Structure formats: C-alpha cells, structure tokens
Coordinates of C-alpha atoms and ligand atoms in Angstrom, one line a residue:
X1 CA -0.1 0.0 0.1
X2 CA 1.8 3.7 -0.6
X3 CA 0.2 6.9 0.9
X4 CA 1.5 10.4 1.2
X5 CA 4.5 8.8 3.4
X6 CA 4.8 5.4 3.0
X7 CA 5.4 4.5 -0.7
X8 CA 5.7 1.8 -3.3
X9 CA 5.9 2.8 -6.9
X10 CA 2.5 1.4 -8.5
X11 CA 4.1 -2.1 -10.6
X12 CA 5.0 -3.4 -7.5
X13 CA 0.8 -3.8 -6.2
X14 CA -0.8 -6.1 -6.5
X15 CA -3.1 -4.8 -9.1
X16 CA 0.0 -3.9 -11.2
X17 CA 0.1 -6.9 -12.2
X18 CA -3.0 -8.0 -12.9
X19 CA -3.6 -5.2 -15.1
X20 CA -0.9 -6.5 -17.5
X21 CA -2.4 -10.0 -17.6
X22 CA -5.2 -8.1 -18.4
X23 CA -2.8 -5.7 -21.7
X24 CA -1.7 -9.4 -22.6
X25 CA -5.8 -10.7 -22.5
X26 CA -7.2 -7.5 -23.9
X27 CA -4.3 -7.5 -27.7
X28 CA -6.0 -10.3 -30.0
X29 CA -9.6 -8.6 -29.2
X30 CA -10.3 -5.3 -31.7
X31 CA -12.4 -2.8 -30.0
X32 CA -15.1 -3.8 -32.1
X33 CA -15.4 -7.2 -30.9
X34 CA -15.7 -6.2 -27.5
X35 CA -18.9 -3.8 -28.4
X36 CA -20.2 -7.1 -30.3
X37 CA -19.3 -9.1 -27.3
X38 CA -21.8 -7.2 -25.1
X39 CA -24.9 -5.3 -26.7
X40 CA -25.1 -2.9 -23.2
X41 CA -21.5 -2.0 -23.2
X42 CA -22.4 1.9 -24.7
X43 CA -24.9 2.4 -21.8
X44 CA -22.2 1.3 -18.8
X45 CA -19.6 2.7 -20.0
X46 CA -20.7 6.3 -19.8
X47 CA -21.4 8.0 -17.0
X48 CA -24.0 11.0 -17.1
X49 CA -24.7 13.7 -14.7
X50 CA -27.5 15.6 -14.9
X51 CA -27.4 17.1 -11.2
X52 CA -24.2 18.7 -11.6
X53 CA -25.4 22.1 -11.4
X54 CA -27.5 24.7 -10.1
X55 CA -27.0 26.3 -13.4
X56 CA -28.0 23.7 -15.9
X57 CA -29.8 20.1 -15.9
X58 CA -27.8 17.9 -18.2
X59 CA -23.8 19.1 -17.6
X60 CA -21.5 16.4 -18.7
X61 CA -21.8 13.1 -20.9
X62 CA -18.4 11.2 -20.7
X63 CA -18.5 7.6 -23.4
X64 CA -15.7 5.6 -22.4
X65 CA -17.5 2.6 -24.5
X66 CA -14.5 3.3 -27.1
X67 CA -11.3 2.7 -24.7
X68 CA -9.9 -1.2 -25.6
X69 CA -11.0 -2.4 -22.2
X70 CA -13.4 -4.2 -20.2
X71 CA -15.2 -4.6 -17.4
X72 CA -12.8 -6.1 -15.8
X73 CA -9.9 -3.7 -16.1
X74 CA -11.9 -1.0 -14.7
X75 CA -12.3 -3.2 -11.8
X76 CA -8.8 -3.9 -11.9
X77 CA -7.8 -0.1 -12.3
X78 CA -10.3 1.2 -9.4
X79 CA -8.4 -1.5 -7.6
X80 CA -5.1 0.7 -8.4
X81 CA -6.4 4.0 -7.6
X82 CA -7.2 2.0 -4.1
X83 CA -4.1 -0.1 -3.4
X84 CA -1.7 3.5 -4.4
X85 CA -5.0 5.6 -2.0
X86 CA -6.1 7.8 -4.0
X87 CA -8.5 8.6 -2.0
X88 CA -5.6 10.2 0.1
X89 CA -4.4 11.5 -2.3
X90 CA -7.7 13.5 -3.0
X91 CA -8.2 14.2 1.0
X92 CA -4.5 15.9 0.8
X93 CA -5.2 18.1 -1.9
X94 CA -8.5 19.3 -1.2
X95 CA -7.0 19.4 2.7
X96 CA -3.6 21.5 1.6
X97 CA -1.2 19.3 2.5
X98 CA 2.7 20.0 1.0
X99 CA 1.0 17.9 -1.8
X100 CA 3.8 19.8 -4.2
X101 CA 6.5 18.2 -1.8
X102 CA 9.8 18.9 -3.9
X103 CA 9.0 22.6 -3.9
X104 CA 7.9 22.2 -0.5
X105 CA 4.2 23.7 -1.1
X106 CA 0.5 22.7 -1.4
X107 CA -1.5 22.9 -4.7
X108 CA -4.1 24.3 -3.7
X109 CA -5.6 26.3 -7.0
X110 CA -9.1 25.0 -6.2
X111 CA -9.7 27.5 -3.2
X112 CA -9.4 29.6 -5.9
X113 CA -12.9 28.9 -7.1
X114 CA -14.1 28.3 -3.5
X115 CA -13.4 24.6 -4.9
X116 CA -11.7 24.4 -1.3
X117 CA -10.1 26.5 1.6
X118 CA -7.0 28.2 1.0
X119 CA -3.7 27.1 3.3
X120 CA -2.7 29.2 5.7
X121 CA -1.0 32.9 4.7
X122 CA -4.0 33.2 2.2
X123 CA -2.9 35.1 -0.6
X124 CA -5.9 34.0 -2.7
X125 CA -8.1 37.6 -2.4
X126 CA -8.4 39.0 -5.8
X127 CA -10.4 42.1 -5.3
X128 CA -8.3 44.8 -6.4
X129 CA -7.2 42.4 -9.6
X130 CA -11.3 42.6 -9.8
X131 CA -12.0 46.1 -9.5
X132 CA -8.7 46.8 -11.9
X133 CA -10.7 44.9 -14.2
X134 CA -14.1 45.9 -14.4
X135 CA -12.7 49.7 -14.1
X136 CA -10.9 49.3 -17.0
X137 CA -14.3 46.8 -19.0
X138 CA -16.3 50.1 -18.0
X139 CA -13.8 52.5 -20.2
X140 CA -12.9 54.2 -16.2
X141 CA -8.6 53.9 -16.6
X142 CA -6.8 56.1 -19.2
X143 CA -3.2 56.4 -20.4
X144 CA -0.9 58.6 -20.5
X145 CA -2.6 61.0 -22.7
X146 CA -6.1 61.0 -21.2
X147 CA -7.1 58.7 -23.6
X148 CA -9.6 55.9 -22.4
X149 CA -7.8 52.5 -22.0
X150 CA -9.7 50.5 -25.0
X151 CA -7.3 47.2 -25.4
X152 CA -5.4 45.2 -23.1
X153 CA -2.2 43.2 -24.2
X154 CA -1.1 40.3 -22.0
X155 CA 2.5 40.1 -21.7
X156 CA 3.0 35.9 -20.3
X157 CA 4.1 32.4 -21.2
X158 CA 3.1 29.0 -20.0
X159 CA 0.8 29.1 -18.0
X160 CA 0.5 32.6 -17.9
X161 CA -1.0 32.6 -21.6
X162 CA -2.4 29.5 -22.1
X163 CA -5.4 29.6 -19.7
X164 CA -6.0 32.7 -20.5
X165 CA -5.4 32.9 -23.9
X166 CA -7.6 29.4 -24.6
X167 CA -11.1 30.9 -22.2
X168 CA -10.8 34.0 -24.0
X169 CA -11.2 32.7 -27.3
X170 CA -13.7 30.8 -26.3
X171 CA -16.2 32.8 -24.0
X172 CA -15.5 36.6 -25.2
X173 CA -17.9 37.5 -27.3
X174 CA -16.5 37.7 -31.5
X175 CA -18.4 40.9 -31.9
X176 CA -16.7 42.4 -29.3
X177 CA -20.0 44.2 -28.3
X178 CA -21.0 45.5 -24.4
X179 CA -24.5 46.1 -23.8
X180 CA -26.7 47.9 -26.5
X181 CA -23.6 49.4 -28.9
X182 CA -20.7 50.4 -25.9
X183 CA -17.3 48.3 -27.4
X184 CA -15.9 45.9 -25.4
X185 CA -11.8 46.5 -24.6
X186 CA -10.2 44.4 -26.9
X187 CA -7.8 41.4 -25.4
X188 CA -5.1 40.3 -27.1
X189 CA -2.2 37.9 -26.0
X190 CA 1.4 37.8 -26.8
X191 CA 4.0 35.1 -25.4
X192 CA 6.2 34.6 -27.7
X193 CA 10.0 36.0 -27.2
X194 CA 9.8 36.2 -31.1
X195 CA 8.9 39.9 -32.0
X196 CA 6.7 38.4 -35.0
X197 CA 4.1 38.1 -32.1
X198 CA 4.0 41.1 -30.9
X199 CA 4.7 42.8 -34.1
X200 CA 1.4 41.4 -34.8
X201 CA -0.4 42.3 -32.2
X202 CA 0.4 46.3 -32.4
X203 CA 0.3 46.6 -35.7
X204 CA -3.0 48.0 -35.7
X205 CA -2.7 49.2 -31.8
X206 CA -2.8 53.0 -30.9
X207 CA -0.1 53.0 -28.2
X208 CA -2.3 56.0 -26.1
X209 CA -5.6 53.3 -25.4
X210 CA -3.6 50.6 -25.1
X211 CA -3.0 48.4 -21.1
X212 CA -0.1 45.5 -21.3
X213 CA -0.1 43.1 -18.1
X214 CA 3.0 41.4 -17.4
X215 CA 1.4 38.0 -16.7
X216 CA 4.3 35.9 -14.5
X217 CA 4.0 34.7 -11.6
X218 CA 7.4 34.5 -10.9
X219 CA 8.4 37.9 -12.7
X220 CA 11.8 36.2 -14.4
X221 CA 10.6 34.4 -17.3
X222 CA 13.2 36.3 -20.0
X223 CA 10.7 35.8 -23.0
X224 CA 8.4 37.6 -21.4
X225 CA 10.8 40.4 -19.4
X226 CA 11.9 40.6 -23.5
X227 CA 8.6 40.9 -24.5
X228 CA 7.4 43.8 -21.6
X229 CA 10.4 45.8 -22.3
X230 CA 9.5 45.2 -26.2
X231 CA 6.0 47.5 -25.0
X232 CA 8.0 49.9 -22.6
X233 CA 10.0 51.1 -25.9
X234 CA 6.9 50.9 -28.4
X235 CA 5.2 53.1 -26.2
X236 CA 7.9 55.5 -25.6
X237 CA 8.2 55.9 -29.5
X238 CA 5.2 56.6 -29.9
X239 CA 3.9 58.5 -27.4
X240 CA 7.0 60.1 -26.2
X241 CA 10.0 59.2 -23.7
X242 CA 8.6 61.2 -21.2
X243 CA 4.9 59.4 -20.7
X244 CA 4.1 58.9 -18.0
X245 CA 4.9 54.7 -18.4
X246 CA 3.2 53.6 -15.5
X247 CA -0.6 54.6 -16.3
X248 CA 0.1 51.4 -19.6
X249 CA 1.0 49.0 -17.4
X250 CA -0.3 46.2 -15.1
X251 CA 1.1 43.3 -13.7
X252 CA 0.0 39.5 -12.4
X253 CA 2.7 38.2 -10.2
X254 CA 3.9 37.8 -6.3
X255 CA 7.1 39.3 -7.3
X256 CA 5.4 41.9 -6.4
X257 CA 8.4 43.9 -5.5
X258 CA 11.0 43.3 -9.3
X259 CA 7.5 44.2 -10.9
X260 CA 7.1 47.6 -9.5
X261 CA 11.3 48.1 -9.7
X262 CA 10.2 48.3 -13.3
X263 CA 8.0 50.7 -13.5
X264 CA 4.7 48.9 -12.7
X265 CA 2.1 51.1 -10.0
X266 CA 2.3 49.3 -6.4
X267 CA -1.6 49.0 -6.8
X268 CA -1.8 47.4 -10.0
X269 CA 0.7 44.6 -9.1
X270 CA -1.6 41.2 -8.4
X271 CA -0.1 38.8 -7.1
X272 CA -0.9 35.1 -7.1
X273 CA -0.8 33.3 -4.3
X274 CA 2.8 30.5 -4.6
X275 CA 0.7 27.3 -3.9
X276 CA -0.5 27.9 -7.2
X277 CA 1.0 26.2 -10.4
X278 CA 1.2 28.3 -13.2
X279 CA -0.6 25.8 -15.4
X280 CA -3.8 26.2 -12.3
X281 CA -3.5 29.1 -12.6
X282 CA -6.4 30.8 -14.7
X283 CA -8.6 30.9 -11.6
X284 CA -6.2 33.8 -9.7
X285 CA -5.2 36.8 -11.2
X286 CA -3.5 35.1 -14.4
X287 CA -7.1 35.3 -15.0
X288 CA -7.3 39.2 -15.0
X289 CA -7.8 39.2 -19.2
X290 CA -10.7 37.0 -18.9
X291 CA -12.3 39.1 -16.6
X292 CA -11.8 42.2 -18.6
X293 CA -13.1 40.2 -22.2
X294 CA -16.4 38.5 -20.2
X295 CA -16.7 39.9 -16.9
X296 CA -19.8 38.2 -14.4
X297 CA -19.2 35.2 -16.5
X298 CA -15.7 34.9 -15.4
X299 CA -18.0 34.1 -11.9
X300 CA -19.5 31.1 -13.8
X301 CA -16.6 30.4 -14.9
X302 CA -15.2 29.6 -11.8
X303 CA -18.6 28.2 -9.9
X304 CA -18.1 25.4 -13.3
X305 CA -14.5 24.3 -11.7
X306 CA -16.1 24.2 -8.6
X307 CA -19.1 22.0 -9.0
X308 CA -16.0 19.5 -10.9
X309 CA -14.6 19.5 -7.0
X310 CA -17.2 18.9 -5.1
X311 CA -17.2 16.3 -8.0
X312 CA -14.1 14.9 -7.7
X313 CA -13.4 14.8 -3.9
X314 CA -16.8 13.6 -2.9
X315 CA -17.9 10.9 -6.0
X316 CA -17.0 7.0 -5.3
X317 CA -14.1 6.3 -7.7
X318 CA -16.9 3.9 -10.1
X319 CA -18.9 7.5 -10.9
X320 CA -15.7 10.2 -10.8
X321 CA -15.6 11.1 -14.1
X322 CA -12.1 13.0 -13.2
X323 CA -10.5 9.2 -11.7
X324 CA -12.3 7.5 -15.1
X325 CA -10.3 10.2 -17.4
X326 CA -7.4 9.4 -15.1
X327 CA -7.9 5.7 -15.3
X328 CA -7.9 5.1 -18.5
X329 CA -5.3 7.5 -19.4
X330 CA -2.6 5.5 -17.6
X331 CA -3.9 2.4 -19.1
X332 CA -3.2 3.2 -22.3
X333 CA -0.5 4.4 -21.5
X334 CA 1.2 2.2 -18.7
X335 CA 0.0 -1.1 -19.9
X336 CA -1.4 -0.8 -24.0
X337 CA 1.6 0.9 -25.0
X338 CA -0.4 3.9 -26.2
X339 CA 2.4 6.9 -26.2
X340 CA 0.2 9.5 -28.0
X341 CA -2.8 11.4 -26.9
X342 CA -4.9 13.5 -29.2
X343 CA -6.9 16.4 -28.2
X344 CA -9.8 17.0 -30.8
X345 CA -12.3 19.9 -29.6
X346 CA -14.7 20.5 -32.6
X347 CA -15.2 23.3 -31.5
X348 CA -13.2 26.6 -33.3
X349 CA -13.2 28.6 -29.6
X350 CA -11.2 25.4 -28.5
X351 CA -8.8 25.8 -30.8
X352 CA -6.0 26.6 -27.6
X353 CA -7.1 23.3 -26.4
X354 CA -4.5 21.4 -26.8
X355 CA -2.1 23.6 -25.9
X356 CA -3.2 24.7 -23.0
X357 CA -3.6 20.5 -22.2
X358 CA -0.2 19.6 -23.8
X359 CA 1.4 22.3 -21.0
X360 CA -1.4 20.6 -18.1
X361 CA 0.0 16.8 -19.0
X362 CA 3.7 17.4 -20.7
X363 CA 4.9 19.8 -18.2
X364 CA 2.9 17.9 -14.8
X365 CA 3.5 14.1 -15.8
X366 CA 6.2 14.0 -18.0
X367 CA 8.2 12.6 -15.5
X368 CA 10.3 9.7 -14.2
X369 CA 11.4 9.9 -10.8
X370 CA 8.7 9.1 -8.4
X371 CA 8.2 10.3 -5.2
X372 CA 10.5 8.1 -2.8
X373 CA 13.9 9.1 -5.9
X374 CA 13.8 6.6 -7.6
X375 CA 13.1 6.4 -11.0
X376 CA 10.0 3.9 -12.6
X377 CA 10.1 1.5 -15.7
X378 CA 6.2 2.4 -16.4
X379 CA 5.5 4.9 -19.3
X380 CA 4.1 7.7 -17.9
X381 CA 2.4 10.9 -19.1
X382 CA 2.3 10.6 -22.7
X383 CA 2.9 13.1 -26.2
X384 CA -0.2 15.4 -26.6
X385 CA -1.2 17.3 -28.9
X386 CA -4.2 17.8 -31.3
X387 CA -6.3 20.3 -32.9
X388 CA -10.2 21.5 -33.9
X389 CA -12.2 19.5 -35.5
X390 CA -13.4 19.6 -38.4
X391 CA -9.9 21.1 -39.0
X392 CA -8.2 18.7 -38.6
X393 CA -10.1 16.0 -40.3
X394 CA -8.6 17.4 -43.3
X395 CA -5.1 17.6 -42.0
X396 CA -3.8 14.7 -40.2
X397 CA -6.6 11.7 -39.4
X398 CA -5.5 10.2 -42.7
X399 CA -2.5 8.8 -40.1
X400 CA -5.3 8.1 -37.6
X401 CA -7.1 6.3 -40.2
X402 CA -3.7 4.4 -41.7
X403 CA -0.7 4.6 -39.8
X404 CA 0.7 2.9 -38.4
X405 CA 0.4 4.6 -34.6
X406 CA -2.3 3.1 -32.2
X407 CA -3.4 6.9 -30.9
X408 CA -5.4 7.7 -27.7
X409 CA -8.5 10.2 -28.6
X410 CA -10.1 13.0 -26.9
X411 CA -13.4 14.0 -28.6
X412 CA -14.7 16.7 -27.2
X413 CA -17.8 18.1 -28.2
X414 CA -20.2 21.2 -27.2
X415 CA -23.2 20.0 -28.5
X416 CA -24.7 24.5 -29.2
X417 CA -27.3 25.8 -31.0
X418 CA -29.4 23.7 -32.1
X419 CA -30.6 25.9 -35.3
X420 CA -28.0 26.8 -37.2
X421 CA -26.5 23.9 -39.6
X422 CA -23.2 23.8 -39.5
X423 CA -23.4 23.5 -35.6
X424 CA -25.3 19.9 -36.6
X425 CA -22.6 19.0 -39.0
X426 CA -19.8 19.5 -36.6
X427 CA -21.4 17.2 -34.2
X428 CA -21.5 15.1 -36.7
X429 CA -18.6 14.6 -38.1
X430 CA -17.0 14.7 -34.5
X431 CA -19.5 11.2 -33.1
X432 CA -19.0 9.4 -37.1
X433 CA -14.7 10.0 -36.7
X434 CA -14.7 8.2 -33.0
X435 CA -17.1 5.9 -34.9
X436 CA -14.8 5.0 -37.8
X437 CA -11.6 5.4 -36.3
X438 CA -12.4 2.6 -34.0
X439 CA -13.9 -0.2 -36.3
X440 CA -11.6 0.3 -38.9
X441 CA -12.5 -0.7 -42.8
X442 CA -11.2 -4.2 -43.4
X443 CA -10.8 -5.5 -47.0
X444 CA -14.0 -6.6 -47.8
X445 CA -16.0 -3.4 -46.5
X446 CA -13.4 -1.6 -49.4
X447 CA -14.4 -3.7 -51.7
X448 CA -18.1 -3.0 -51.6
X449 CA -17.2 0.5 -50.9
X450 CA -15.5 0.2 -54.7
X451 CA -18.3 -1.6 -55.8
X452 CA -20.6 1.1 -54.9
X453 CA -18.5 3.7 -57.8
X454 CA -19.5 0.7 -60.6
X455 CA -15.9 -0.2 -61.4
X456 CA -14.8 -3.0 -62.7
X457 CA -13.1 -6.0 -61.1
X458 CA -10.4 -5.6 -61.3
X459 CA -9.9 -2.2 -60.7
X460 CA -11.5 -2.9 -57.6
X461 CA -9.1 -5.8 -56.8
X462 CA -6.3 -3.2 -57.3
X463 CA -7.5 -0.7 -54.7
X464 CA -9.1 -1.9 -52.2
X465 CA -6.5 -2.8 -49.9
X466 CA -5.3 1.3 -50.5
X467 CA -8.6 1.7 -48.5
X468 CA -8.3 -1.0 -46.1
X469 CA -7.9 0.8 -41.9
X470 CA -7.6 -1.1 -39.3
X471 CA -9.2 0.8 -36.7
X472 CA -9.2 0.2 -33.6
X473 CA -8.0 3.9 -31.6
X474 CA -9.1 3.8 -28.4
X475 CA -11.3 7.4 -28.0
X476 CA -13.4 8.8 -25.0
X477 CA -16.0 11.2 -25.6
X478 CA -17.1 14.3 -23.9
X479 CA -20.2 16.1 -24.9
X480 CA -21.0 19.2 -23.2
X481 CA -24.7 21.2 -23.7
X482 CA -22.9 24.3 -24.9
X483 CA -19.6 26.0 -24.9
X484 CA -20.2 28.2 -22.3
X485 CA -18.0 29.8 -19.6
X486 CA -19.5 27.5 -17.1
X487 CA -18.9 24.1 -19.4
X488 CA -15.6 25.9 -19.9
X489 CA -14.8 26.3 -15.8
X490 CA -15.9 22.5 -15.2
X491 CA -14.5 20.6 -18.6
X492 CA -10.8 22.5 -17.6
X493 CA -10.7 21.5 -13.9
X494 CA -11.9 17.9 -15.0
X495 CA -8.8 17.5 -17.1
X496 CA -6.4 19.3 -14.1
X497 CA -8.5 16.3 -12.0
X498 CA -7.3 13.8 -14.3
X499 CA -3.4 15.2 -14.5
X500 CA -4.1 14.8 -10.3
X501 CA -4.8 10.8 -10.3
X502 CA -2.1 10.1 -12.9
X503 CA 0.6 11.7 -11.4
X504 CA -0.5 10.0 -7.9
X505 CA -0.9 6.6 -8.8
X506 CA 2.4 6.7 -11.0
X507 CA 4.2 8.8 -7.6
X508 CA 5.3 11.7 -9.6
X509 CA 4.7 14.9 -7.8
X510 CA 2.8 16.7 -10.5
X511 CA 3.9 20.7 -9.0
X512 CA 7.0 20.8 -10.2
X513 CA 8.8 20.8 -13.5
X514 CA 12.7 21.5 -12.4
X515 CA 13.4 19.8 -16.5
X516 CA 12.9 22.7 -18.1
X517 CA 15.2 24.8 -16.0
X518 CA 18.6 22.7 -17.6
X519 CA 17.0 24.2 -21.0
X520 CA 17.2 28.0 -19.4
X521 CA 20.7 26.9 -17.7
X522 CA 21.6 26.6 -21.0
X523 CA 20.3 29.3 -23.4
X524 CA 22.0 31.3 -20.0
X525 CA 24.9 30.3 -20.6
X526 CA 25.1 30.9 -24.7
X527 CA 23.2 34.5 -23.6
X528 CA 26.5 35.1 -21.5
X529 CA 29.0 35.1 -24.2
X530 CA 30.8 32.4 -22.8
X531 CA 32.4 30.3 -25.3
X532 CA 34.5 26.8 -24.9
X533 CA 31.8 25.4 -22.1
X534 CA 29.1 23.6 -24.7
X535 CA 29.8 19.9 -26.7
X536 CA 30.9 20.9 -30.7
X537 CA 27.7 20.7 -32.3
X538 CA 26.3 23.9 -29.9
X539 CA 29.3 25.8 -29.9
X540 CA 29.3 25.6 -33.8
X541 CA 25.7 26.3 -34.3
X542 CA 26.3 30.0 -31.9
X543 CA 29.2 30.7 -33.9
X544 CA 27.6 30.4 -37.0
X545 CA 24.4 32.1 -35.6
X546 CA 26.8 34.8 -35.4
X547 CA 28.2 35.0 -38.7
X548 CA 24.3 35.4 -39.9
X549 CA 23.2 37.9 -37.8
X550 CA 27.0 40.2 -38.6
X551 CA 26.3 39.8 -42.3
X552 CA 22.8 40.4 -42.5
X553 CA 23.4 44.3 -40.6
Ligands
F6P1 O1 8.9 27.5 -17.5 C1 8.1 26.5 -17.4 C2 7.6 27.7 -17.1 O2 8.4 27.6 -15.0 C3 5.8 26.8 -16.4 O3 6.1 26.7 -15.4 C4 5.4 29.0 -16.2 O4 3.9 28.6 -16.6 C5 6.3 29.4 -17.1 O5 7.5 28.9 -17.5 C6 6.0 30.7 -16.6 O6 6.4 31.2 -15.4 P1 6.0 33.2 -14.8 O7 4.7 32.6 -14.9 O8 6.4 32.3 -13.9 O9 6.7 33.6 -16.0

C-alpha cells in the first residue's frame, strides 16, 4: 500500500500485475469485438451527470466505451487506485497538504474558485484585480494622454498565457460589444519572444489606449521580460520618452518588488499565491484578461470548476469522472503502450485547448522520478497534441486511419446551437470520426465501398488494399450541452483532476517542473557570450548564428 509517507512504486502493487495480464488478454480482441460481445457496453461505460450544476441540468456526458478495456479492467484499475490510496491523495489535495513536496508547497489552486479553503497565510484575495478589471472594462481607466484604455495586451508565456488565451478565445463575444453598442476592450496575447507576435498585435494598436499586463508569476521569465521591455520602448516611441509609463502597465505576479522596479504602480501589481502553479493559474489573478473580456461570466467559469472539484472530492471512484479519465489514460500509456494522445475539440473556440492540455499533462506528469527518488520504468505522461475539428480531418486524421501507430483520442463536443445547421455538421462529424476510427474498414468492406462506384472488378482488387484501415483507435467522447463559461470551467477542472489522479498513481509530483530549467541554464550561458563550455555542435551553431547576424547587418 502506498500513501503520503509510505510509498510503494505502483509497479510493485498487486493490481499492476493483474492489469498487465489484462493487457495481454485484450491484445488480440479488437475494440469492435468488445462491442459485439456486449450489447450493453455503450450504456455501461458512459457516465452521465444530470444534477451536476445549479445552472443547468445535463452538464456533461462522457462515453468511455470506445476505450480498449472491459469491466474487469475497470474494476482492477479502480483497485490500483485504491492500492495507491488515491482517496488519501484527494483528501490531502483539498486539505492543503504539501503535495508539491519538492518545492514544499500545497497545490491549492481550487481555493481560487472556492473548491477548498486557502492554505494558512492566504493570498487568495483577488478583490483589487477584480476592481481593476471592471474599471478597465467599463472605460474608467485612462492612459498617459488621457485617452480611455480600450486595448489590453497580455504578455506572458506558459501558464501565464495558455489558460487565459484559451478561455478568451472560447468565451469572448466575437462582436466585441458590451451592452447596447458599447465596445468592449480588445484583449490580445503575446507569448513568443519572436518579435513577430507582438509586432502583429501592435500593428493596429493605438499606444494611447493600450495597456500591457505583464503576467509572470516569477517576474523572471526572460521571454516575458523581453516582451515587456519591447512594449515599454514601443510606448515611448509612440507617445514620447517622458510619458507616464505606469499608466500603460499592470502586472500579475507574486514578485511584487521586481514588478514595481520595472515601473509598475504598486496598486497595479496583482499577486497570485505561490501555491497556485502556473498551469493551474487561470482561476487566479492570471485570469485578468478573461475577466476583462467576459465580466461577470468569470464567476460562472469559477462555479463550473468548483462543481467539478466537489464531484471529484465526493464521488465514489466508480462514478468519478476525473478518476475514470485518469485511469483510462494511465491504462493506455502504462499498459497498452499507447504513447500519443490527440485532443480533438470540435469547437473553434477550443482551438487552443490542445496547447493548454499539452502544458497541463506534459509539464505535470512528463517525469520519471517518483516520490521516493527512484526512477520508474513505467510509461508516464504521453505525448499530447491535437487540433480543432473539423480542421484536423482534412490534415492529420489520415495517419489516425492508416498510419502505423495507435493514438488515443479525446473527442470534446459542445453540442451547441440547435438551429444552426453548421453546428449539427460539426457534431455529427465528431461522432462519425470516433466511430470510423474505432471500427476500421477491412478488405471486404473496402471492396464493397469501391463496388458502389461501379468500378470494374480488376480495379476494385487493385485499389481495395489501399482503403483498408485497421481501426481500433481508442477514444473518449466528452459531450457538453454548449461552450459557455460554466462548462469551460467544468472541462478544465476535469482535466486538472485527471492529471492529479495519474500523477498520484504513478507516484509523480505533478506540481513542479525542474526539467525545463536545464535548457534555461544553457540559454543563459550562451547569452553571457562564454564559449568553449558546450558540446561541439552547440558551439558551432552559436558561431554560425553570430556569422549570419553579422552578414545581415
Ligand atoms: O518554464 C516553465 C514555466 O515555469 C511554466 O511552468 C510557467 O507556466 C511558465 O514558465 C511561465 O512562468 P512565469 O509565470 O513565472 O513567467
């Protein structure tokens, strides 16, 4: 048994051995055979939440039946969860225990949405940030020339960009209006240190009505600080070197002194507590651009996440959505050897969801060191990628059909507006893709397809092998009634808790990210101009880049 203090790597637990046997047993049974053998499979492997919310009746349906497992696997996955004492983990997560044990912190981001109490010492208060956001939204803030601020540009990267960017894309009114004909502030994002991103945002900006929010928990991320400096220079070049620069900046950071030293007014530095990790921070002051974009609906976003917190904390594993999502993902990765997961949201508003999920899963559980300092041989977080449907169908789905790899798929379908035929096409496409990628098409079905085109027999024989697809791609289908603030909150919290479930069972700390520091160290060494410290390829590339630069002068 394994809990907070007495840890056993999961591979040494009895359920792990049983699950390894299940994987062998199922290897020769394609997914479509599992359906053929069990007429009730779809119903039994679908979790429906009809009383999840105060705002809506049926909030979330998750169909796991296209995952490559059966009832015995589910039973033993839940047994694995019990043997790792996942219930204790959830209790400690919500109780504010130091689960981020390497950095000696709690992981209490749920308290930003009322899902648990804040740890002692607090820091969860977002009152000042909210007042600022509403003042900005309502046109009460002016820039250095006296012009009303109508454009917010968020400068941040990673968790200080991906969450708010996704949520603004999903929820902001594309017409940009606030009430009767009053224009809302424009909200833009620039994350990349490649000047082209900020240049693109600023190409149509008016410096006099633009405010930059430097979103950086640490206020030390070089990309963000370089963009902040570029923004400062742009403002001066547009408005004059003696302008009141403080009128055009705010910051979200817990490095208050560093933000003030940059020139930000102390009352415009909005902290976030150190127990809110970057990739879990959209609920905190990092959500400032979202609050400006959607106003009071921000509270619906928090409410959706809070309801998912309650569900995760209180529901038995057998009906617990994040537990199932975590266990099926872990089954695919650690037992079936499926190392690729495509997130396929069928919603243009969720086009940045795969990027957000990449950071959440890969930065949280892309690790091999376990709680006791040992290294695991089990496969942990998969490679997460994806893109918005239906776009991917005309690009990468070919590989899902006829490539040589198994890829686990998460179809996310907000059903949406019943009166718009395009919305219906979108939903039907998502469901069709999940079906076709599961059942596949054998040689005789391929021949039958070709026969419908009245081709001669010889042509049918020649082409039929090229139509064959193996199918058997496992998928989960998550269906929401529509994409609104509440359901986006539900969805993001669902995945946050999924990642916790997996991290806990694998024995990983999902809340640190020491790996990424190594690249930063080398970048710093290269920036310092020191030579002779790196491998020959690196030294050569730096020399060649310098030569290119000199030639372009
Ligand atoms: O380098 C990784 C990382 O620390 C992420 O975890 C984080 O979300 C991102 O950089 C940005 O960090 P900050 O908000 O401190 O600028």
